[in-house]
Amino acid sequence: MIYEGQNLTVSLLDNGFAELVFDAKGSVNKFDRQTISELDEATQAIAGNSDITGVVVRSAKSAFIVGADITEFTDMFSLSDEEVLSWASKTSSVFNRFEDLPVPTIAAVNGFALGGGCEMTLACDLRVVDTTASIGLPEVNLGIMPGFGGTVRLPRIIGSDNALEWMTTGKPRKGQQALDEGAVDAVVAPEKLVDAALSMLADAVAGKLDWQARRANKKAPLKLNSNEAIMSFSTAQAFVAAKAGKHYPAPHMMVETVKNAANLDRDGALALENEGFVKLAKTDAAKAQIGIFMADQLVKSKGKKLAKSASKEVATNAVLGAGIMGGGIAYQSAVKGMPVIMKDINQPALDLGLSEAANILNKGIQLGKVKPEQMAKTLNAITPSLEYSAIKDVDLVIEAVVENPKVKSIVLKETEQNVSDDTILCSNTSTISINHLAESLEKPERFCGMHFFNPVHRMPLVEIIRGEKTSDDTIAAVVATTLKMGKTPIVVNDCPGFLVNRVLFPYFAGFSKLVLDGADFVAVDKVMEKQFGWPMGPAYLLDVVGMDTGDHAASVMAEGIPERMQKVENDPITLLFNNERLGQKNGKGFYNFSKDKRGKPKKDAAPEAYELFKPYQAEAKEFSNEETIARLMIPMANEAIRCLEEGIVASAAEADMALIYGLGFPPFRGGIFRYIETMGLANFVELADKYAHLGPIYQITDGVRQMAAEGKSYFA
């Protein structure tokens, strides 16, 4: 043994090759401070051994190296700029020293080689991957950029155009694509990986592969003439501007860094990478996106743990109520290999549900993402029926009928009488109390909420709502089923609107009040989309949701939480609903929906909506971006805080992920609690107090006031 650390070892093989093996104590290999230190020590041990003629780098696990240890970033990035820069420079020098070994090196890659794992392979002279490999630089998803030499080495290996596409999108490559783009030198079967690597290394030692020329190319300036450089980087800048916009600084920084380093050697280019990395590490976007990653890991970990505890396995399920929503749920079950029975009381509804599933699949075929045989298999897994007898043996039933408590209670009661004693019943309700619906059941312990979001096949979140009498076994089984269906479950406790809709409707109320105070709804949409970063402004979102749904849900919320959520007098939403302006579903709401000359859908601010609002509006007024954002976001933040304080949601991290997955909360802001903390709790309290006169939804809790005074954090 030449070197032995906690996370990696180096041993000398019979043929004079050194084998550097990553094998951390945990389930995966990752670059934490300990591993980077050990890599440096191992490199020095290799450099000091004259018997070594080549080095093969591999993993003893099912994945190569999954990246850097993100858990170390939060503390590290809170250090001064100088300290972060020192860390980045020292770490880069570790990879440089490995790259500068006096013998050829090859990476034998299996499974994931992401971020720092990919950069480790780039520091090698040669790369061979097996068919399980996935290689890439996904740092952009964390709001940062590669920091171990990725922006320097990858452009010099595969060209700046390809490298920038890799880095600014963060999309990993499977073996064959990586080979086609020149990032790796061979793709082999898993059982042949090590032998292939050793064979290629032998060829390099024998002079059959010019590893020295490859290495020299990585350490030299980019081979671009001035015209090529202008074309390459202007194209990349335009692509990033269109895709990322102004709220995500990381991809812009990557383009600038590679552009400015094009004429520099490795050391000069690395210095620019280090500087860019530090600047990004200090941005709010990086803090938010790293926070999302950590929160997502928490949510997934809790889901898997709950699923493992399930005593009942759900093999088949049923959806009651076909239509668009029921068809979407049935599709999601079937496409993930779970047979599903779709029941309704009339054939046209069943036909609509089946056509919804078929439409989703047809779009997939048109985009090349679905094969015809997959479409047939999915549709064959959906069994339509008009009879209760068809569902008597299923393991789980998802009720998805009209959002009416009386209708739902009747359907649930009938269903309970037509299924086995251990069948789990769920209601896909968006606002109605699970405790109230449970009153109609003989066994409320096997009942909970299972709230899907529309469109089901696109929205990743499912809220699992625990009622007062819901058993732990029921929750565990439903969480396991949700994961099987390819969705992210977040468990919340029962209350009107649960978590997502409970915090959404104060946001809508803030919007309605702003419009009545003289704001132009188009201007509000523009601010909330362009400045705050929502995918849709509130008026457009309400048009998509439907004014009938919005008005009904607002009534449910008003009845459930009357102290804060009484309906707004002369609410624009209600005015539109009463005048049969339902939004997209009938082509008219805040906006009029039509098609342009090319047949593409378009929306125009509706003069009819302005006329409806005018008798109830104050004089037209322009509100600043800051005031517009404050008047909509303070109510949402306040209600999220109340949900956390009341135990509706277990943690700020889960609340953040629920809003990101369920509402499309801007990821660069990290979720509602990360948004509050980025602003600073004391600043949030001061801002909310400024608008407290507008009503209860603007008035903060004693809890947040105390937290702000004591300097506490929701993420401590």
XYZ file of C-alpha atoms in Angstrom:
716
model
C 0.000 0.000 0.000
C 1.492 3.307 -1.117
C -1.079 5.471 0.660
C -4.057 4.774 2.906
C -6.525 7.420 4.014
C -10.060 7.350 5.368
C -11.669 7.912 1.965
C -9.107 6.779 -0.608
C -6.140 4.479 -1.025
C -3.272 4.028 -3.459
C -1.750 0.617 -4.127
C 0.858 -0.595 -6.606
C -0.286 -3.194 -9.123
C 1.971 -5.892 -10.567
C 2.409 -4.046 -13.875
C 3.850 -0.945 -12.190
C 0.592 0.975 -12.335
C -0.757 2.724 -9.247
C -4.451 2.285 -8.489
C -6.047 5.260 -6.720
C -9.369 4.062 -5.318
C -12.049 6.320 -3.836
C -13.978 4.436 -1.146
C -15.473 6.719 1.515
C -17.123 5.343 4.636
C -20.616 6.460 3.580
C -22.782 5.238 0.736
C -21.166 7.527 -1.877
C -17.862 9.212 -2.608
C -17.826 12.995 -2.426
C -15.239 15.740 -2.173
C -15.242 17.082 1.356
C -12.247 18.791 2.932
C -10.935 15.488 4.252
C -11.028 13.825 0.828
C -9.363 16.771 -0.902
C -6.601 16.705 1.714
C -6.166 12.958 1.199
C -6.043 13.391 -2.587
C -3.175 15.822 -2.140
C -1.320 13.459 0.173
C -1.922 10.535 -2.201
C -0.669 12.597 -5.144
C 2.534 13.417 -3.299
C 2.988 9.720 -2.413
C 2.611 8.782 -6.094
C 4.993 11.522 -7.226
C 7.596 10.284 -4.753
C 7.508 6.670 -5.946
C 9.786 6.090 -8.955
C 8.395 2.581 -9.532
C 5.045 3.939 -10.732
C 4.630 4.196 -14.507
C 0.952 5.170 -14.694
C -2.100 5.844 -12.516
C -5.674 4.549 -12.825
C -8.349 6.318 -10.786
C -11.513 4.428 -9.944
C -14.250 4.013 -7.353
C -15.005 1.017 -5.159
C -18.668 2.044 -5.042
C -21.547 1.946 -7.527
C -20.858 5.578 -8.400
C -17.551 7.295 -9.122
C -17.795 10.612 -7.195
C -21.146 12.399 -6.840
C -19.617 15.849 -6.342
C -18.570 18.159 -3.556
C -19.976 17.844 -0.048
C -22.702 20.504 -0.171
C -23.179 20.374 3.608
C -19.823 22.130 4.012
C -20.773 25.015 1.725
C -23.036 26.983 4.052
C -20.380 27.532 6.709
C -17.595 27.957 4.168
C -19.450 30.543 2.094
C -20.139 32.611 5.214
C -16.392 33.273 5.538
C -14.813 36.438 4.141
C -14.121 36.777 0.431
C -10.410 36.400 1.097
C -10.908 33.171 3.047
C -13.182 31.620 0.411
C -10.734 32.627 -2.315
C -7.875 31.053 -0.374
C -9.813 27.796 -0.061
C -10.695 27.771 -3.782
C -7.083 28.462 -4.787
C -5.649 25.791 -2.509
C -8.188 23.231 -3.718
C -7.448 24.035 -7.370
C -3.762 23.516 -6.700
C -4.499 19.993 -5.420
C -6.052 19.082 -8.781
C -3.165 20.801 -10.572
C -0.615 18.719 -8.706
C -2.454 15.557 -9.651
C -2.663 16.672 -13.277
C 1.081 17.387 -13.260
C 2.157 13.885 -12.167
C 5.109 12.725 -14.315
C 3.203 9.650 -15.563
C -0.001 9.171 -17.595
C -3.312 9.023 -15.694
C -6.707 7.576 -16.573
C -10.117 7.750 -14.885
C -12.272 4.596 -14.940
C -15.764 5.969 -14.399
C -18.833 4.080 -13.266
C -22.153 5.632 -12.206
C -22.260 9.323 -11.367
C -19.235 11.546 -11.925
C -20.748 14.930 -11.207
C -19.336 18.306 -10.231
C -16.042 17.681 -8.460
C -16.254 14.054 -9.603
C -16.329 15.169 -13.227
C -13.499 17.615 -12.530
C -11.419 14.755 -11.124
C -11.784 12.938 -14.437
C -10.836 16.106 -16.346
C -7.606 16.319 -14.359
C -6.713 12.884 -15.770
C -5.146 12.493 -19.194
C -7.600 9.814 -20.346
C -11.165 8.870 -19.465
C -13.015 5.604 -19.987
C -16.598 5.179 -18.760
C -18.953 2.248 -18.523
C -22.532 2.158 -19.723
C -23.867 3.125 -16.260
C -21.872 6.361 -16.213
C -23.394 9.834 -16.041
C -20.892 12.670 -16.221
C -21.436 16.406 -15.927
C -21.049 19.743 -14.162
C -24.388 20.591 -12.491
C -23.085 23.416 -10.240
C -25.382 25.915 -11.982
C -28.268 24.265 -10.130
C -26.668 25.426 -6.881
C -26.176 28.975 -8.097
C -22.405 28.514 -8.383
C -19.922 27.362 -11.023
C -17.259 24.658 -11.168
C -14.491 25.429 -8.697
C -11.963 22.617 -9.179
C -10.843 23.586 -12.696
C -13.937 22.617 -14.675
C -14.258 25.945 -16.509
C -10.612 25.635 -17.566
C -10.197 21.992 -18.544
C -13.546 21.139 -20.137
C -13.428 23.913 -22.804
C -9.897 22.831 -23.719
C -11.032 19.199 -24.079
C -14.362 19.516 -25.915
C -14.355 23.132 -27.129
C -15.881 26.215 -25.546
C -19.301 25.868 -27.231
C -19.931 22.360 -25.944
C -18.372 23.105 -22.563
C -20.559 26.155 -21.974
C -23.653 24.183 -22.943
C -22.669 21.520 -20.387
C -22.024 24.041 -17.650
C -24.810 26.600 -18.162
C -27.540 23.953 -18.367
C -26.027 21.580 -15.799
C -27.323 18.577 -17.739
C -25.163 15.439 -17.334
C -24.206 13.198 -20.253
C -24.503 9.456 -20.511
C -21.492 7.583 -21.835
C -22.180 7.576 -25.563
C -23.060 11.270 -25.726
C -19.955 12.145 -23.697
C -17.912 10.078 -26.161
C -19.529 11.744 -29.176
C -18.702 15.174 -27.758
C -15.099 14.224 -26.996
C -15.296 14.315 -23.201
C -14.340 10.648 -22.795
C -12.180 8.259 -24.802
C -14.163 5.010 -24.620
C -17.423 3.460 -23.401
C -17.400 -0.178 -22.284
C -19.545 -2.682 -20.425
C -19.288 -2.408 -16.613
C -17.465 -5.728 -16.267
C -14.798 -4.544 -18.728
C -14.192 -1.100 -17.205
C -11.020 -1.736 -15.196
C -9.409 -3.936 -17.860
C -10.155 -1.330 -20.533
C -8.638 1.420 -18.383
C -5.496 -0.592 -17.717
C -5.184 -1.432 -21.409
C -5.471 2.229 -22.441
C -2.994 3.217 -19.744
C -0.544 0.623 -21.078
C -0.938 2.127 -24.567
C -0.187 5.576 -23.145
C 2.943 4.318 -21.387
C 4.039 2.604 -24.623
C 3.619 5.830 -26.581
C 0.615 4.615 -28.606
C -1.535 7.361 -27.034
C 0.017 10.829 -26.805
C -0.994 11.699 -23.249
C 1.573 14.479 -23.022
C 0.049 16.360 -25.950
C -3.397 16.000 -24.368
C -2.090 17.392 -21.096
C -0.297 20.268 -22.795
C -3.529 21.212 -24.586
C -5.367 21.463 -21.228
C -2.711 23.812 -19.885
C -2.582 26.110 -22.936
C -4.890 28.952 -24.071
C -8.030 28.011 -26.004
C -7.451 27.432 -29.707
C -9.856 30.077 -31.013
C -9.133 32.877 -33.458
C -10.725 36.264 -32.788
C -13.727 35.698 -35.097
C -14.412 32.262 -33.633
C -14.195 33.677 -30.126
C -16.639 36.511 -30.888
C -19.148 34.083 -32.447
C -18.785 31.484 -29.713
C -19.166 33.775 -26.729
C -21.817 36.090 -28.170
C -23.928 33.021 -28.980
C -23.422 31.666 -25.470
C -24.332 35.028 -23.919
C -27.534 35.236 -25.952
C -28.457 31.653 -25.033
C -27.937 32.291 -21.319
C -29.819 35.592 -21.403
C -32.805 33.878 -23.005
C -32.797 30.776 -20.806
C -31.642 32.033 -17.408
C -32.654 35.695 -17.404
C -31.290 38.196 -14.933
C -32.121 36.365 -11.705
C -29.550 33.590 -12.114
C -26.000 35.019 -12.145
C -24.138 31.685 -12.323
C -24.484 30.879 -16.053
C -23.618 34.480 -16.961
C -20.476 34.268 -14.818
C -19.456 31.006 -16.496
C -19.618 32.539 -19.957
C -17.668 35.606 -18.842
C -15.046 33.480 -17.113
C -14.401 31.183 -20.082
C -14.419 34.186 -22.426
C -11.920 36.193 -20.349
C -9.714 33.120 -19.825
C -9.623 32.119 -23.490
C -6.168 33.593 -24.102
C -4.710 32.539 -20.753
C -2.825 29.427 -19.715
C -4.114 27.047 -17.035
C -2.910 29.045 -14.056
C -4.256 32.344 -15.337
C -7.595 30.776 -16.280
C -7.851 29.081 -12.878
C -7.304 32.395 -11.112
C -10.322 33.801 -12.968
C -12.359 30.701 -12.092
C -11.479 31.111 -8.415
C -12.542 34.761 -8.455
C -15.843 33.982 -10.211
C -16.536 31.127 -7.828
C -16.128 33.417 -4.809
C -18.397 36.113 -6.282
C -21.139 33.554 -6.923
C -20.705 31.949 -3.491
C -21.670 35.289 -1.951
C -24.884 35.803 -3.947
C -28.386 35.414 -2.561
C -29.133 33.089 -5.493
C -26.406 30.662 -4.379
C -27.626 30.715 -0.780
C -31.166 30.079 -1.994
C -30.315 27.307 -4.450
C -28.010 25.536 -2.022
C -30.814 25.848 0.525
C -33.181 24.216 -1.965
C -30.759 21.342 -2.463
C -30.515 20.771 1.289
C -34.276 21.059 1.738
C -34.895 18.684 -1.148
C -32.540 16.151 0.431
C -34.456 16.481 3.713
C -37.825 15.977 2.015
C -36.606 12.955 0.059
C -34.967 11.436 3.125
C -38.138 11.807 5.185
C -40.212 10.336 2.362
C -37.970 7.300 1.950
C -37.867 6.718 5.710
C -41.660 6.849 5.960
C -42.066 4.594 2.929
C -39.766 1.974 4.466
C -41.952 1.889 7.580
C -45.112 1.073 5.588
C -46.710 -2.215 6.643
C -49.077 -2.289 3.652
C -47.851 -2.447 0.072
C -50.020 -0.769 -2.535
C -49.914 -2.777 -5.764
C -53.115 -1.523 -7.407
C -55.152 1.616 -6.960
C -58.294 3.271 -8.211
C -59.306 6.814 -9.086
C -62.890 7.910 -8.493
C -63.945 10.664 -10.831
C -62.444 10.678 -14.298
C -62.280 13.981 -16.138
C -59.067 15.999 -16.517
C -57.788 15.609 -12.948
C -58.773 11.967 -12.572
C -57.310 11.151 -15.970
C -54.067 12.858 -14.989
C -53.813 10.875 -11.748
C -54.641 7.626 -13.545
C -51.979 8.376 -16.155
C -49.372 9.063 -13.469
C -50.077 5.748 -11.786
C -50.108 3.766 -15.030
C -46.982 5.336 -16.525
C -45.035 4.301 -13.419
C -46.199 0.699 -13.733
C -49.048 0.691 -11.193
C -52.301 -0.705 -12.638
C -55.207 1.644 -11.956
C -58.990 1.447 -12.239
C -60.672 4.698 -13.244
C -64.280 4.808 -12.085
C -66.983 7.348 -12.822
C -70.773 7.417 -12.955
C -71.032 8.230 -16.660
C -69.256 7.143 -19.818
C -68.438 10.626 -21.206
C -66.402 11.362 -18.059
C -64.497 8.099 -18.474
C -63.849 8.948 -22.105
C -62.526 12.362 -21.049
C -60.217 10.773 -18.464
C -58.818 8.309 -20.987
C -58.363 11.033 -23.593
C -56.459 13.115 -21.021
C -54.027 10.238 -20.488
C -53.775 9.662 -24.252
C -53.150 13.369 -24.914
C -50.255 13.442 -22.446
C -48.731 10.387 -24.111
C -49.301 11.732 -27.631
C -47.434 14.926 -26.743
C -44.615 12.757 -25.428
C -44.483 10.868 -28.726
C -44.406 14.136 -30.695
C -41.451 15.311 -28.594
C -39.669 11.978 -29.009
C -39.842 11.248 -25.264
C -42.390 8.415 -25.471
C -42.337 5.342 -27.696
C -45.594 3.947 -29.159
C -45.207 0.699 -27.230
C -44.901 2.697 -23.984
C -48.123 4.523 -24.829
C -49.933 1.231 -25.397
C -48.571 -0.261 -22.178
C -49.625 2.799 -20.155
C -53.147 2.975 -21.552
C -53.591 -0.787 -21.078
C -52.776 -0.306 -17.380
C -55.843 1.971 -17.008
C -59.135 0.103 -16.658
C -62.252 2.303 -16.985
C -65.401 1.246 -15.179
C -68.865 2.481 -14.239
C -69.269 -0.104 -11.465
C -68.102 -0.144 -7.843
C -67.509 -3.869 -8.161
C -64.401 -3.124 -10.247
C -62.612 -1.545 -7.282
C -63.452 -4.083 -4.569
C -59.933 -5.568 -4.450
C -57.740 -2.487 -4.915
C -55.271 -1.442 -2.214
C -55.840 2.310 -2.399
C -58.591 4.574 -3.721
C -58.057 8.227 -4.679
C -61.324 10.168 -4.729
C -61.123 13.014 -7.274
C -64.738 14.109 -7.732
C -66.055 17.668 -7.718
C -64.703 19.966 -4.961
C -67.889 19.861 -2.897
C -67.854 18.521 0.690
C -71.326 16.941 0.470
C -70.585 15.157 -2.797
C -67.177 13.989 -1.595
C -68.596 12.699 1.701
C -71.277 10.698 -0.105
C -68.774 9.202 -2.571
C -66.295 8.306 0.186
C -68.994 6.658 2.278
C -70.214 4.606 -0.699
C -66.654 3.652 -1.564
C -65.880 2.446 1.950
C -68.811 0.032 1.693
C -67.534 -1.396 -1.597
C -63.865 -2.073 -0.820
C -62.011 -4.424 1.504
C -61.482 -3.632 5.180
C -57.842 -2.643 4.729
C -58.215 -0.522 1.575
C -56.839 2.977 2.067
C -59.083 5.870 1.081
C -57.692 9.236 -0.028
C -59.313 12.467 -1.115
C -57.737 14.650 -3.782
C -59.142 17.826 -2.285
C -57.436 21.192 -2.487
C -59.141 22.950 0.431
C -61.790 20.840 2.201
C -61.003 19.682 5.737
C -59.920 16.043 5.938
C -61.333 15.843 9.465
C -64.707 16.975 8.124
C -64.680 14.427 5.293
C -63.618 11.683 7.731
C -66.882 12.140 9.669
C -68.732 10.138 7.013
C -66.429 7.105 7.375
C -66.552 4.125 9.700
C -62.762 3.771 9.653
C -61.281 7.271 9.527
C -57.886 5.870 10.524
C -57.403 4.528 6.973
C -58.287 7.873 5.365
C -56.135 10.901 4.492
C -55.785 13.663 1.931
C -53.742 13.150 -1.223
C -53.654 16.532 -2.946
C -52.272 16.446 -6.487
C -51.532 19.651 -8.394
C -52.632 20.429 -11.930
C -51.342 19.421 -14.445
C -50.599 16.209 -12.568
C -47.930 14.883 -14.936
C -45.863 18.074 -14.622
C -46.261 19.149 -11.008
C -43.931 17.167 -8.707
C -45.677 17.790 -5.378
C -48.339 15.732 -3.629
C -49.540 17.059 -0.271
C -50.336 14.171 2.060
C -52.815 15.492 4.620
C -53.030 13.797 7.986
C -56.405 13.962 9.731
C -56.888 13.747 13.501
C -57.675 10.034 13.250
C -55.389 9.059 10.346
C -53.070 6.222 11.370
C -49.301 6.250 10.935
C -49.587 3.115 8.784
C -51.951 4.902 6.420
C -49.598 7.871 6.035
C -46.602 5.589 5.454
C -48.427 3.572 2.775
C -49.662 6.699 0.966
C -46.181 8.241 1.043
C -44.770 4.996 -0.424
C -47.443 5.041 -3.140
C -46.719 8.684 -3.957
C -43.034 7.866 -4.409
C -43.953 4.911 -6.647
C -45.964 7.328 -8.764
C -42.852 9.448 -9.249
C -44.016 12.351 -7.095
C -42.578 14.138 -4.072
C -44.717 13.678 -0.941
C -44.802 16.269 1.833
C -46.897 15.372 4.874
C -48.909 18.184 6.475
C -51.599 18.342 9.127
C -55.208 19.168 8.375
C -56.487 22.729 8.194
C -58.461 24.721 5.602
C -56.373 24.851 2.438
C -53.696 22.668 4.072
C -50.304 24.287 3.387
C -49.992 25.370 -0.250
C -53.459 26.816 -0.807
C -53.594 28.252 2.692
C -50.577 30.448 1.908
C -51.670 31.114 -1.686
C -55.026 32.722 -0.924
C -53.672 35.547 1.254
C -51.391 36.303 -1.719
C -54.471 36.481 -3.956
C -56.230 38.644 -1.343
C -53.273 41.028 -1.309
C -53.495 41.202 -5.093
C -57.241 41.919 -5.029
C -56.792 44.714 -2.480
C -54.025 46.237 -4.603
C -56.241 46.237 -7.709
C -59.087 47.845 -5.754
C -56.624 50.486 -4.553
C -56.026 51.487 -8.167
C -53.309 49.157 -9.466
C -53.358 47.898 -13.052
C -53.431 44.079 -12.934
C -51.189 43.905 -16.015
C -48.575 46.035 -14.264
C -48.834 43.833 -11.173
C -48.332 40.679 -13.274
C -45.302 42.238 -14.930
C -43.677 43.084 -11.592
C -44.349 39.689 -10.037
C -43.016 37.879 -13.116
C -40.090 40.059 -14.204
C -38.984 41.472 -10.862
C -39.961 38.846 -8.304
C -39.601 35.842 -10.617
C -42.935 34.000 -10.460
C -43.669 31.962 -13.620
C -47.067 33.718 -13.771
C -48.351 36.896 -12.207
C -51.442 36.635 -9.972
C -54.005 37.707 -12.607
C -52.634 35.276 -15.171
C -52.418 32.505 -12.566
C -56.046 33.065 -11.576
C -57.059 32.851 -15.230
C -55.239 29.518 -15.485
C -56.727 28.188 -12.217
C -60.201 29.406 -13.150
C -62.309 32.081 -11.485
C -64.922 29.509 -10.451
C -62.261 27.500 -8.626
C -60.696 30.634 -7.139
C -63.987 32.042 -5.879
C -65.100 28.703 -4.415
C -61.786 28.087 -2.677
C -61.788 31.625 -1.281
C -65.219 30.928 0.227
C -63.939 27.719 1.837
C -60.945 29.574 3.259
C -63.160 32.398 4.552
C -65.361 29.909 6.365
C -62.386 27.992 7.770
C -60.229 30.954 8.863
C -62.722 33.846 9.240
C -60.433 35.951 11.432
C -58.054 36.606 8.520
C -59.517 35.282 5.306
C -62.909 36.907 4.989
C -63.600 37.478 1.311
C -62.510 40.853 -0.005
C -65.465 43.163 -0.571
C -66.052 43.634 -4.309
C -63.233 41.166 -4.974
C -62.204 41.351 -8.667
C -62.122 37.534 -8.689
C -65.768 37.347 -7.614
C -66.764 40.111 -10.031
C -65.272 38.150 -12.907
C -66.857 34.886 -11.726
C -70.306 36.472 -11.404
C -69.976 37.767 -14.946
C -69.021 34.314 -16.276
C -65.470 35.349 -17.002
C -63.809 32.130 -15.822
C -60.353 32.546 -17.338
C -58.676 30.224 -19.793
C -61.412 27.597 -19.573
C -63.863 29.865 -21.421
C -61.333 32.237 -22.983
C -62.092 35.315 -20.893
C -61.025 36.477 -17.448
C -58.550 39.186 -16.516
C -57.240 38.509 -20.007
C -58.945 37.569 -23.254
C -57.407 34.433 -24.744
C -57.171 33.839 -28.484
C -54.738 32.707 -31.179
C -52.454 34.827 -33.311
C -52.061 34.588 -37.106
C -49.730 31.612 -36.694
C -52.214 29.767 -34.528
C -50.243 30.278 -31.321
C -52.163 31.102 -28.141
C -52.011 34.691 -26.934
C -53.543 36.766 -24.168
C -54.553 40.422 -24.094
C -55.666 42.509 -21.141
C -59.455 42.457 -21.238
C -61.172 45.868 -21.567
C -64.244 44.155 -20.103
C -62.322 43.357 -16.912
C -61.252 46.982 -16.504
C -64.865 48.084 -16.916
C -66.064 45.570 -14.317
C -63.560 46.793 -11.736
C -63.898 50.544 -12.372
C -66.978 51.216 -10.151
C -65.228 49.634 -7.171
C -61.673 50.871 -7.727
C -59.907 53.874 -6.296
C -58.387 56.284 -8.798
C -55.776 54.620 -10.988
C -52.372 54.701 -9.346
C -48.857 53.514 -10.151
C -47.260 51.483 -7.375
C -43.508 50.994 -7.101
C -42.052 47.536 -7.700
C -41.116 47.325 -4.030
C -44.624 48.171 -2.795
C -46.274 45.798 -5.266
C -44.065 42.927 -4.120
C -44.531 43.765 -0.444
C -48.314 43.919 -0.656
C -48.525 40.467 -2.236
C -45.678 38.646 -0.507
C -46.168 39.782 3.103
C -49.562 37.986 3.361
C -48.082 34.804 1.902
C -45.073 34.955 4.237
C -47.242 35.630 7.282
C -49.492 32.660 6.574
C -46.502 30.372 5.972
C -45.117 31.442 9.352
C -48.446 30.659 11.008
C -48.514 27.219 9.370
C -45.078 26.489 10.813
C -45.937 27.841 14.252
C -49.185 25.822 14.339
C -47.450 22.602 13.284
C -49.300 22.321 9.962
C -45.894 21.765 8.341
C -42.974 20.242 10.193
C -40.144 22.511 9.037
C -39.299 25.660 7.109
C -37.389 23.503 4.615
C -40.482 21.415 3.834
C -42.604 24.548 3.472
C -40.077 25.983 1.016
C -40.071 22.817 -1.101
C -43.873 22.604 -1.063
C -44.165 26.100 -2.523
C -41.401 25.506 -5.068
C -42.884 22.184 -6.210
C -46.545 23.125 -5.837
C -46.647 26.772 -6.928
C -43.444 27.351 -8.869
C -42.032 29.713 -6.222
C -38.911 31.267 -7.829
C -36.033 28.850 -7.117
C -33.448 31.640 -7.036
C -35.284 32.929 -3.952
C -35.145 29.506 -2.293
C -38.727 29.285 -1.021
C -40.829 31.514 1.216
C -38.785 31.064 4.407
C -35.470 31.457 2.594
C -36.916 34.648 1.052
C -37.811 35.988 4.507
C -34.377 35.118 5.895
C -32.549 36.623 2.920
C -34.411 39.855 3.626
C -33.565 39.456 7.324
C -36.206 38.740 9.977
C -35.834 42.187 11.538
C -36.277 43.830 8.120
C -39.290 41.631 7.391
C -40.926 42.641 10.689
C -40.293 46.303 9.932
C -41.730 45.960 6.404
C -44.830 44.082 7.573
C -45.479 46.620 10.315
C -45.458 49.329 7.631
C -48.490 47.665 5.995
C -50.207 46.317 9.122
C -53.002 48.891 8.765
C -54.195 47.066 5.632
C -55.649 44.218 7.681
C -54.991 40.940 9.520
C -53.162 39.233 6.633
C -50.424 41.878 6.954
C -50.066 41.585 10.726
C -47.198 39.423 11.954
C -47.253 36.880 14.774
C -45.637 37.386 18.173
C -43.455 34.402 17.345
C -41.691 35.981 14.376
C -41.339 39.267 16.240
C -39.595 37.443 19.083
C -37.374 35.466 16.679
C -36.301 38.692 14.988
C -35.523 40.320 18.337
C -33.413 37.312 19.414
C -31.611 36.980 16.074
C -32.883 33.450 15.498
C -33.220 31.537 12.203
C -35.883 29.231 10.795
C -33.056 27.011 9.544
C -31.075 26.687 12.776
